[in-house]
Amino acid sequence: MAEQERVRIFDSRGEAYKQAFQIFLDHTDQKRKAKHWLQQVVDRLPTRRVFIDAGAGNGEVTRNFAPAFERTIAIEPNRYLLKQLQQALPLAEAIGQPIMTAEPASQGDLVLCSHTLYYIPATDWMAHLERLASWMSPTGITIVVLQHRESGCMNMVHHFFGHRFELRRTAESFRLKHGDRYEVMTTLDPAHVVTPDLAKTYAVAEFMLNLLDIKEAPTRRDVEAYVQDNFASPDGGYRIPVHQDFLQIRPRAVHSVT
């Protein structure tokens, strides 16, 4: 009996990853809504001297907000992505180190860490939040963005791998530990992937399942069955919730005055 086709394990530098990511981008409002949400935060900042983007990737998000600041510091340890980042934003100060060893030369009025914690062990999240907050200026804000633990996409990840990304739980632990110094708040922003057919929906599902380091890949048949049961729309298309959590950390003393 022939072995069933399984979910591919992507290399972020490979063509298959790029194609799957592009299908996701072409069919979601997640990036547009995140940009709108973050732009509102940027517009309300009392000063916009320094923007620190931690886990900047290829600079796609960084490029949206860098023009609003006098300086941009982009942190990206992946050499392949760092090269793309430097080409996209030649004026940004690029640091090719992980968050825990990077040392930005200036405090950030906006410290952003967008969709990066997936690739960091959950046991290290608290230390990363503390590190990010330590880079914040006295009137600044630190924002961490991650998919909501029970969005449709994350429920699928949990179904196949038994894993949840518990940003809100870590945020609450941070608040209990540092609530005298910081105001901590998490906001849910709804977003969706809307696709016209099963092939594109499977491509998005395959891309999302690669958020984890896959040890044993599920079969394509099982993933397609899950997609059909959970994301099919009456119009014949598919709709995957990919809601995002925006964790905001502000210095408490300054924020209480403003």
XYZ file of N, CA and C in Angstrom:
774
model
N 0.846 -1.205 0.000
C 0.000 0.000 0.000
C 0.873 1.244 0.000
N 0.617 2.165 -0.933
C 1.438 3.370 -1.047
C 1.221 4.272 0.165
N 2.318 4.896 0.606
C 2.230 5.809 1.739
C 1.486 7.074 1.321
N 0.648 7.569 2.218
C -0.140 8.751 1.911
C 0.731 10.001 1.898
N 0.338 10.965 1.050
C 1.025 12.248 1.007
C 0.848 12.967 2.336
N 1.930 13.592 2.800
C 1.900 14.282 4.081
C 2.191 15.770 3.919
N 1.838 16.533 4.936
C 2.144 17.961 4.968
C 3.647 18.148 4.790
N 4.019 19.059 3.911
C 5.438 19.338 3.684
C 6.038 20.108 4.852
N 7.303 19.893 5.077
C 8.048 20.650 6.077
C 8.867 21.684 5.321
N 8.567 22.955 5.555
C 9.136 24.028 4.748
C 10.484 24.502 5.268
N 11.299 24.926 4.341
C 12.498 25.705 4.618
C 12.137 27.152 4.278
N 12.343 28.067 5.236
C 11.932 29.459 5.015
C 12.648 30.104 3.838
N 13.742 29.488 3.377
C 14.452 30.013 2.213
C 13.988 29.372 0.916
N 13.134 28.356 1.028
C 12.733 27.595 -0.144
C 11.588 28.208 -0.921
N 11.440 27.791 -2.154
C 10.412 28.320 -3.031
C 9.021 27.901 -2.578
N 8.891 26.686 -2.029
C 7.584 26.197 -1.574
C 7.050 27.063 -0.437
N 7.935 27.452 0.475
C 7.537 28.331 1.581
C 7.066 29.675 1.043
N 7.825 30.250 0.132
C 7.472 31.555 -0.428
C 6.119 31.505 -1.129
N 5.877 30.426 -1.864
C 4.609 30.308 -2.581
C 3.430 30.187 -1.616
N 3.606 29.367 -0.567
C 2.536 29.187 0.414
C 2.275 30.486 1.170
N 3.345 31.196 1.535
C 3.207 32.464 2.241
C 2.486 33.484 1.367
N 2.799 33.490 0.082
C 2.151 34.436 -0.823
C 0.668 34.142 -0.962
N 0.303 32.863 -1.006
C -1.121 32.512 -1.059
C -1.830 33.024 0.190
N -1.175 32.855 1.345
C -1.727 33.394 2.590
C -1.924 34.907 2.484
N -0.883 35.624 2.053
C -0.965 37.086 1.954
C -2.047 37.535 0.979
N -2.202 36.798 -0.115
C -3.164 37.169 -1.143
C -4.617 37.012 -0.688
N -4.837 36.247 0.386
C -6.213 35.919 0.759
C -6.560 36.293 2.202
N -5.742 37.105 2.846
C -6.034 37.475 4.222
C -6.073 38.987 4.395
N -6.862 39.411 5.379
C -6.864 40.820 5.778
C -6.022 41.031 7.036
N -5.316 39.982 7.481
C -4.569 40.059 8.742
C -3.497 41.142 8.706
N -2.695 41.172 7.650
C -1.606 42.150 7.572
C -2.144 43.573 7.454
N -3.189 43.751 6.668
C -3.777 45.085 6.502
C -4.358 45.589 7.819
N -5.045 44.710 8.533
C -5.650 45.119 9.796
C -4.589 45.377 10.857
N -3.523 44.575 10.855
C -2.438 44.808 11.809
C -1.770 46.148 11.537
N -1.548 46.458 10.269
C -0.937 47.739 9.917
C -1.808 48.897 10.389
N -3.115 48.783 10.185
C -4.031 49.834 10.623
C -3.999 49.988 12.139
N -4.015 48.872 12.854
C -4.014 48.904 14.324
C -2.724 49.546 14.839
N -1.601 49.128 14.282
C -0.311 49.664 14.724
C -0.146 51.125 14.340
N -0.686 51.515 13.183
C -0.565 52.904 12.762
C -1.263 53.830 13.755
N -2.382 53.396 14.296
C -3.079 54.195 15.299
C -2.212 54.392 16.542
N -1.478 53.344 16.924
C -0.575 53.453 18.069
C 0.547 54.441 17.760
N 1.144 54.301 16.584
C 2.245 55.184 16.185
C 1.786 56.641 16.169
N 0.595 56.882 15.646
C 0.088 58.253 15.553
C -0.088 58.904 16.919
N -0.304 58.099 17.960
C -0.541 58.648 19.300
C 0.727 58.753 20.146
N 1.862 58.293 19.626
C 3.091 58.360 20.413
C 3.507 59.815 20.642
N 3.911 60.173 21.857
C 4.329 61.554 22.111
C 5.631 61.924 21.414
N 6.511 60.942 21.213
C 7.736 61.162 20.443
C 7.968 59.963 19.536
N 8.611 60.214 18.401
C 8.889 59.139 17.450
C 10.353 59.234 16.996
N 11.226 59.070 17.957
C 12.650 59.143 17.639
C 13.182 57.799 17.147
N 12.865 56.703 17.900
C 13.469 55.404 17.600
C 12.404 54.316 17.534
N 12.476 53.522 16.482
C 11.628 52.341 16.289
C 12.533 51.116 16.342
N 12.230 50.187 17.253
C 12.972 48.927 17.343
C 12.038 47.801 16.921
N 12.413 47.093 15.866
C 11.630 45.946 15.392
C 12.426 44.679 15.699
N 11.947 43.908 16.659
C 12.650 42.712 17.121
C 12.076 41.471 16.449
N 12.905 40.812 15.636
C 12.418 39.722 14.801
C 11.831 40.297 13.533
N 12.603 41.175 12.897
C 12.102 41.964 11.770
C 11.938 41.164 10.481
N 12.497 39.957 10.425
C 12.371 39.158 9.210
C 12.983 39.859 8.008
N 12.238 39.871 6.913
C 12.751 40.499 5.688
C 12.456 41.995 5.618
N 11.894 42.541 6.692
C 11.657 43.980 6.750
C 10.310 44.427 6.229
N 9.413 43.477 5.936
C 8.114 43.845 5.369
C 7.331 44.760 6.316
N 7.240 44.375 7.592
C 6.518 45.187 8.565
C 7.329 46.429 8.923
N 8.622 46.256 9.085
C 9.509 47.370 9.447
C 9.353 48.531 8.474
N 9.292 48.190 7.202
C 9.224 49.203 6.145
C 7.959 50.068 6.265
N 6.886 49.498 6.826
C 5.639 50.258 6.948
C 5.747 51.424 7.920
N 6.570 51.264 8.971
C 6.587 52.250 10.049
C 7.897 53.017 10.178
N 8.946 52.549 9.540
C 10.236 53.233 9.638
C 10.164 54.713 9.241
N 9.422 55.098 8.191
C 9.393 56.520 7.814
C 8.852 57.454 8.897
N 8.111 56.911 9.859
C 7.528 57.753 10.906
C 8.524 58.076 12.020
N 9.714 57.444 11.995
C 10.689 57.603 13.070
C 12.003 58.170 12.535
N 12.734 58.822 13.419
C 14.037 59.358 13.030
C 15.058 58.244 12.790
N 14.952 57.174 13.581
C 15.883 56.049 13.452
C 15.113 54.745 13.562
N 15.607 53.742 12.857
C 15.022 52.404 12.950
C 16.129 51.401 13.247
N 15.888 50.584 14.257
C 16.798 49.500 14.611
C 16.060 48.191 14.374
N 16.585 47.346 13.504
C 15.924 46.094 13.142
C 16.787 44.916 13.595
N 16.179 44.010 14.356
C 16.888 42.867 14.915
C 16.409 41.604 14.219
N 17.332 40.872 13.605
C 16.973 39.648 12.892
C 18.180 38.696 12.862
N 18.115 37.589 13.597
C 19.267 36.679 13.663
C 19.443 35.768 12.449
N 18.370 35.563 11.676
C 18.456 34.698 10.503
C 19.222 35.420 9.390
N 20.359 34.880 8.983
C 21.219 35.579 8.023
C 20.541 35.782 6.676
N 19.772 34.800 6.255
C 19.073 34.895 4.978
C 18.075 36.049 5.003
N 17.272 36.122 6.085
C 16.294 37.205 6.208
C 16.982 38.540 6.467
N 18.083 38.501 7.217
C 18.820 39.734 7.506
C 19.316 40.393 6.222
N 19.777 39.589 5.287
C 20.259 40.128 4.012
C 19.121 40.818 3.258
N 17.940 40.172 3.247
C 16.783 40.784 2.597
C 16.387 42.082 3.298
N 16.451 42.054 4.625
C 16.125 43.235 5.421
C 17.037 44.404 5.072
N 18.320 44.136 4.987
C 19.286 45.199 4.689
C 19.092 45.753 3.294
N 18.680 44.910 2.362
C 18.408 45.387 1.011
C 17.133 46.239 0.973
N 16.134 45.845 1.764
C 14.871 46.574 1.768
C 14.965 47.891 2.528
N 15.808 47.904 3.587
C 15.919 49.088 4.443
C 17.390 49.403 4.691
N 18.076 49.918 3.680
C 19.524 50.153 3.823
C 19.877 51.180 4.895
N 18.938 52.042 5.272
C 19.226 53.059 6.278
C 18.949 52.577 7.704
N 18.309 51.438 7.852
C 18.042 50.906 9.187
C 19.321 50.346 9.798
N 19.415 50.423 11.117
C 20.538 49.830 11.840
C 20.188 48.364 12.104
N 20.821 47.472 11.386
C 20.488 46.050 11.469
C 21.390 45.343 12.476
N 20.768 44.522 13.330
C 21.494 43.735 14.321
C 21.203 42.266 14.051
N 22.207 41.509 13.690
C 22.025 40.108 13.333
C 22.197 39.172 14.515
N 21.477 39.422 15.587
C 21.569 38.611 16.798
C 20.173 38.310 17.332
N 20.033 37.269 18.156
C 18.743 37.004 18.806
C 18.389 38.107 19.798
N 17.132 38.164 20.161
C 16.649 39.198 21.075
C 17.422 39.200 22.385
N 17.729 38.034 22.916
C 18.335 37.963 24.245
C 19.791 38.406 24.271
N 20.444 38.498 23.131
C 21.837 38.962 23.112
C 21.998 40.288 22.375
N 20.960 40.721 21.664
C 21.032 42.000 20.960
C 21.077 43.155 21.965
N 21.810 44.205 21.599
C 21.936 45.370 22.473
C 21.740 46.646 21.652
N 20.484 47.043 21.448
C 20.233 48.288 20.722
C 20.900 49.470 21.416
N 21.424 50.383 20.624
C 22.174 51.511 21.181
C 21.270 52.580 21.765
N 19.978 52.552 21.440
C 19.051 53.578 21.917
C 17.756 52.933 22.378
N 17.023 53.629 23.245
C 15.716 53.163 23.679
C 14.680 53.449 22.597
N 13.697 52.569 22.492
C 12.696 52.694 21.442
C 11.415 53.341 21.923
N 10.898 54.272 21.139
C 9.569 54.813 21.400
C 8.503 53.795 21.008
N 8.819 52.963 20.042
C 8.021 51.782 19.714
C 8.964 50.593 19.645
N 8.699 49.589 20.484
C 9.417 48.316 20.426
C 8.399 47.282 19.968
N 8.606 46.730 18.784
C 7.644 45.812 18.173
C 8.258 44.424 18.021
N 7.458 43.414 18.375
C 7.856 42.020 18.148
C 6.643 41.316 17.557
N 6.601 41.214 16.245
C 5.412 40.757 15.533
C 5.579 39.338 14.995
N 4.747 38.421 15.498
C 4.701 37.033 15.023
C 6.081 36.366 15.059
N 6.792 36.609 16.136
C 8.137 36.048 16.307
C 8.192 34.967 17.381
N 7.343 35.075 18.397
C 7.427 34.154 19.539
C 7.114 32.712 19.173
N 6.490 32.451 18.005
C 6.279 31.069 17.584
C 7.597 30.285 17.571
N 8.666 30.967 17.246
C 9.944 30.304 17.008
C 10.859 30.319 18.236
N 10.287 30.707 19.381
C 11.024 30.773 20.634
C 10.328 29.858 21.637
N 11.051 29.009 22.364
C 10.406 28.127 23.349
C 9.577 28.922 24.350
N 8.383 28.430 24.664
C 7.473 29.149 25.562
C 8.097 29.392 26.932
N 8.993 28.508 27.356
C 9.658 28.686 28.647
C 10.526 29.938 28.668
N 10.858 30.463 27.489
C 11.713 31.652 27.399
C 10.924 32.931 27.116
N 9.605 32.833 27.008
C 8.820 34.008 26.626
C 8.900 35.120 27.669
N 8.823 34.767 28.948
C 8.873 35.791 29.982
C 10.169 36.584 29.902
N 11.279 35.892 29.766
C 12.569 36.578 29.666
C 12.613 37.480 28.445
N 11.982 37.055 27.353
C 11.954 37.880 26.150
C 11.092 39.121 26.352
N 9.945 38.982 27.021
C 9.120 40.159 27.297
C 9.890 41.159 28.165
N 10.599 40.656 29.152
C 11.377 41.541 30.015
C 12.477 42.241 29.230
N 13.098 41.508 28.329
C 14.159 42.086 27.503
C 13.596 43.179 26.590
N 12.487 42.895 25.940
C 11.863 43.869 25.049
C 11.464 45.128 25.814
N 10.837 44.943 26.980
C 10.391 46.093 27.773
C 11.565 46.933 28.252
N 12.706 46.302 28.465
C 13.881 47.042 28.935
C 14.421 47.994 27.872
N 14.062 47.780 26.620
C 14.518 48.645 25.526
C 13.603 49.850 25.319
N 12.508 49.927 26.033
C 11.478 50.927 25.796
C 11.864 52.269 26.416
N 11.574 53.340 25.718
C 11.796 54.682 26.261
C 10.761 54.979 27.351
N 10.997 55.989 28.194
C 10.055 56.303 29.272
C 8.650 56.663 28.804
N 8.508 57.127 27.570
C 7.182 57.453 27.039
C 6.780 56.507 25.904
N 7.474 55.386 25.819
C 7.257 54.478 24.697
C 6.267 53.368 24.997
N 6.193 52.428 24.059
C 5.312 51.273 24.181
C 5.992 50.062 23.557
N 5.798 48.922 24.175
C 6.248 47.646 23.623
C 5.014 46.873 23.180
N 5.035 46.367 21.962
C 3.897 45.619 21.416
C 4.377 44.270 20.907
N 3.718 43.217 21.368
C 3.993 41.859 20.895
C 2.727 41.355 20.203
N 2.892 40.868 18.977
C 1.753 40.407 18.186
C 1.879 38.902 17.959
N 0.777 38.192 18.165
C 0.743 36.748 17.954
C -0.697 36.356 17.655
N -0.873 35.248 16.984
C -2.242 34.789 16.757
C -2.895 34.405 18.081
N -4.165 34.728 18.194
C -4.941 34.375 19.373
C -4.979 32.861 19.540
N -4.870 32.390 20.772
C -4.715 30.957 21.049
C -5.852 30.102 20.503
N -7.055 30.665 20.361
C -8.191 29.879 19.906
C -8.786 30.415 18.610
N -7.967 31.062 17.805
C -8.421 31.362 16.444
C -8.578 30.036 15.705
N -9.295 30.069 14.595
C -9.483 28.834 13.841
C -8.171 28.197 13.448
N -7.228 29.032 13.061
C -5.913 28.532 12.660
C -5.206 27.846 13.830
N -5.229 28.486 14.996
C -4.535 27.919 16.152
C -5.249 26.679 16.688
N -6.574 26.621 16.534
C -7.286 25.394 16.891
C -6.846 24.237 16.002
N -6.571 24.534 14.739
C -6.072 23.501 13.831
C -4.690 23.019 14.267
N -3.806 23.948 14.619
C -2.484 23.573 15.116
C -2.606 22.692 16.350
N -3.521 23.063 17.254
C -3.725 22.269 18.469
C -4.283 20.892 18.135
N -5.185 20.832 17.181
C -5.783 19.550 16.802
C -4.720 18.559 16.325
N -3.799 19.026 15.506
C -2.818 18.101 14.933
C -1.581 17.902 15.800
N -1.243 18.897 16.616
C 0.016 18.805 17.373
C -0.147 18.963 18.885
N -1.377 19.260 19.358
C -1.608 19.382 20.787
C -0.922 20.575 21.426
N -0.679 21.631 20.651
C 0.085 22.771 21.150
C -0.738 24.048 21.076
N -0.582 24.910 22.115
C -1.171 26.238 22.120
C -0.070 27.276 22.336
N -0.202 28.416 21.680
C 0.685 29.558 21.921
C -0.008 30.472 22.937
N 0.467 30.445 24.173
C -0.237 31.069 25.298
C 0.301 32.472 25.597
N 0.110 33.400 24.674
C 0.602 34.753 24.896
C -0.104 35.420 26.073
N -1.401 35.278 26.183
C -2.141 35.940 27.257
C -1.721 35.406 28.626
N -1.435 34.132 28.698
C -0.985 33.570 29.970
C 0.362 34.166 30.368
N 1.267 34.279 29.407
C 2.566 34.880 29.704
C 2.416 36.357 30.049
N 1.513 37.041 29.360
C 1.264 38.454 29.658
C 0.761 38.636 31.085
N -0.115 37.742 31.529
C -0.633 37.830 32.894
C 0.482 37.566 33.908
N 1.357 36.616 33.622
C 2.495 36.363 34.509
C 3.408 37.581 34.570
N 3.597 38.230 33.419
C 4.408 39.447 33.377
C 3.751 40.552 34.207
N 2.422 40.688 34.087
C 1.714 41.717 34.840
C 1.823 41.483 36.344
N 1.675 40.235 36.765
C 1.765 39.921 38.190
C 3.167 40.198 38.733
N 4.163 39.977 37.909
C 5.549 40.183 38.338
C 5.966 41.649 38.272
N 5.484 42.377 37.258
C 5.979 43.739 37.010
C 4.878 44.798 36.985
N 3.711 44.468 37.527
C 2.574 45.387 37.436
C 2.783 46.718 38.115
N 3.740 46.796 39.035
C 4.021 48.082 39.666
C 4.784 49.009 38.744
N 5.430 48.447 37.719
C 6.239 49.246 36.796
C 5.551 49.472 35.451
N 4.723 48.512 35.040
C 4.155 48.579 33.695
C 2.642 48.380 33.721
N 1.981 49.019 32.776
C 0.590 48.699 32.474
C 0.596 47.684 31.340
N -0.137 46.596 31.524
C -0.126 45.487 30.567
C -1.557 45.242 30.092
N -1.749 45.222 28.794
C -3.080 45.028 28.238
C -2.978 44.232 26.940
N -3.934 43.348 26.705
C -3.981 42.568 25.462
C -5.287 42.843 24.737
N -5.188 43.136 23.450
C -6.352 43.453 22.618
C -6.479 42.419 21.504
N -7.698 41.938 21.292
C -7.968 40.991 20.212
C -8.411 41.749 18.967
N -7.786 41.441 17.826
C -8.160 42.064 16.558
C -8.548 40.960 15.569
N -9.828 40.844 15.201
C -10.260 39.768 14.313
C -9.667 39.906 12.906
N -9.366 38.768 12.298
C -8.880 38.730 10.916
C -9.195 37.347 10.346
N -9.202 37.262 9.020
C -9.563 35.996 8.371
C -8.738 35.765 7.108
N -8.642 34.504 6.751
C -8.192 34.103 5.422
C -9.430 33.611 4.677
N -9.684 34.177 3.513
C -10.841 33.768 2.711
C -10.327 33.253 1.372
N -10.585 31.979 1.096
C -10.058 31.333 -0.112
C -11.200 30.750 -0.943
N -10.984 30.647 -2.265
C -12.085 30.218 -3.134
C -12.205 28.709 -3.313
N -11.145 27.954 -2.965
C -11.170 26.523 -3.250
C -10.311 25.757 -2.244
N -10.433 24.446 -2.272
C -9.741 23.591 -1.311
C -8.227 23.631 -1.499
N -7.769 23.733 -2.739
C -6.329 23.714 -2.997
C -5.631 24.891 -2.308
N -6.171 26.080 -2.461
C -5.563 27.258 -1.823
C -5.714 27.201 -0.306
N -6.840 26.679 0.165
C -7.057 26.568 1.604
C -6.064 25.584 2.209
N -5.826 24.483 1.520
C -4.840 23.520 2.010
C -3.450 24.145 2.039
N -3.110 24.928 1.038
C -1.798 25.587 1.009
C -1.619 26.491 2.225
N -2.679 27.228 2.587
C -2.618 28.097 3.767
C -2.501 27.258 5.034
N -3.282 26.182 5.118
C -3.227 25.303 6.291
C -1.838 24.688 6.445
N -1.256 24.270 5.348
C 0.089 23.685 5.374
C 1.111 24.716 5.859
N 0.986 25.942 5.372
C 1.870 27.023 5.806
C 1.734 27.265 7.308
N 0.498 27.313 7.806
C 0.265 27.582 9.219
C 0.755 26.451 10.111
N 0.610 25.234 9.667
C 1.083 24.109 10.477
C 2.596 24.137 10.624
N 3.275 24.800 9.719
C 4.732 24.919 9.791
C 5.195 25.971 10.794
N 4.256 26.586 11.533
C 4.661 27.462 12.634
C 5.423 26.676 13.699
N 5.133 25.376 13.772
C 5.821 24.506 14.714
C 6.908 23.711 14.002
N 7.872 23.261 14.775
C 8.888 22.356 14.263
C 8.248 20.979 14.160
N 7.847 20.594 12.964
C 7.056 19.374 12.766
C 7.930 18.136 12.930
N 7.528 17.280 13.854
C 8.237 16.011 14.071
C 7.592 14.886 13.272
N 6.265 14.871 13.278
C 5.525 13.859 12.520
C 4.409 14.564 11.765
N 4.561 14.678 10.473
C 3.623 15.454 9.663
C 2.312 14.704 9.480
N 1.176 15.387 9.647
C -0.109 14.752 9.357
C -0.277 14.529 7.858
N -1.196 13.655 7.507
C -1.431 13.381 6.093
C -2.233 14.515 5.455
N -2.044 14.654 4.172
C -2.819 15.668 3.430
C -4.304 15.373 3.546
N -4.667 14.097 3.467
C -6.087 13.738 3.548
C -6.705 14.192 4.871
N -5.966 14.018 5.978
C -6.495 14.417 7.286
C -6.623 15.935 7.387
N -5.661 16.650 6.848
C -5.724 18.112 6.902
C -6.865 18.622 6.022
N -7.010 18.057 4.848
C -8.109 18.480 3.976
C -9.464 18.185 4.619
N -9.567 17.061 5.314
C -10.822 16.731 5.991
C -11.104 17.728 7.109
N -10.060 18.107 7.851
C -10.233 19.092 8.924
C -10.659 20.442 8.347
N -10.007 20.841 7.278
C -10.339 22.108 6.616
C -11.795 22.092 6.144
N -12.207 20.994 5.537
C -13.574 20.889 5.024
C -14.593 20.960 6.158
N -14.294 20.295 7.271
C -15.228 20.240 8.390
C -15.317 21.564 9.161
N -14.232 22.318 9.184
C -14.167 23.476 10.071
C -14.172 24.836 9.379
N -13.779 24.882 8.095
C -13.609 26.191 7.462
C -14.447 26.388 6.205
N -15.200 25.385 5.775
C -16.001 25.515 4.562
C -17.124 26.534 4.762
N -17.367 27.359 3.734
C -18.428 28.368 3.763
C -19.596 27.918 2.888
N -20.797 28.410 3.178
C -21.965 28.021 2.364
C -21.822 28.368 0.890
N -20.989 29.381 0.582
C -20.838 29.800 -0.813
C -19.860 28.936 -1.594
N -19.319 27.909 -0.965
C -18.383 27.019 -1.641
C -16.923 27.342 -1.392
N -16.663 28.503 -0.798
C -15.293 28.866 -0.454
C -14.947 28.436 0.960
N -13.898 29.051 1.503
C -13.418 28.696 2.838
C -13.041 29.967 3.590
N -13.199 29.922 4.918
C -12.932 31.089 5.754
C -12.230 30.613 7.036
N -10.965 30.994 7.192
C -10.168 30.586 8.346
C -9.956 31.790 9.252
N -10.448 31.756 10.489
C -10.145 32.843 11.426
C -8.655 32.830 11.799
N -8.023 33.981 11.664
C -6.608 34.135 12.048
C -6.492 35.385 12.938
N -7.346 35.439 13.958
C -7.384 36.598 14.855
C -6.031 36.785 15.544
N -5.705 38.051 15.817
C -4.419 38.372 16.426
C -4.594 38.993 17.807
N -3.687 38.672 18.703
C -3.570 39.342 19.994
C -2.467 40.389 19.903
N -2.775 41.591 20.379
C -1.788 42.657 20.492
C -1.531 42.900 21.974
N -0.394 42.466 22.456
C 0.007 42.708 23.839
C 0.724 44.049 23.908
N 0.233 44.922 24.794
C 0.820 46.263 24.944
C 1.391 46.421 26.341
N 2.631 46.863 26.411
C 3.303 47.120 27.680
C 3.768 48.571 27.668
N 3.332 49.333 28.685
C 3.719 50.743 28.811
C 4.283 50.990 30.208
N 5.238 51.919 30.339
C 5.679 52.310 31.676
C 4.495 52.897 32.458
N 4.213 52.353 33.620
C 3.012 52.723 34.356
C 3.009 54.176 34.796
N 4.115 54.666 35.349
C 4.135 56.026 35.896
C 3.824 57.053 34.832
N 4.451 56.889 33.643
C 4.238 57.851 32.560
C 2.829 57.739 32.023
N 2.365 56.499 31.855
C 1.049 56.301 31.250
C -0.061 56.832 32.152
N 0.140 56.739 33.479
C -0.903 57.203 34.384
C -1.079 58.717 34.301
N 0.003 59.431 33.910
C -0.076 60.880 33.754
C -0.795 61.235 32.459
N -0.466 60.478 31.386
C -1.083 60.764 30.103
C -2.488 60.220 30.048
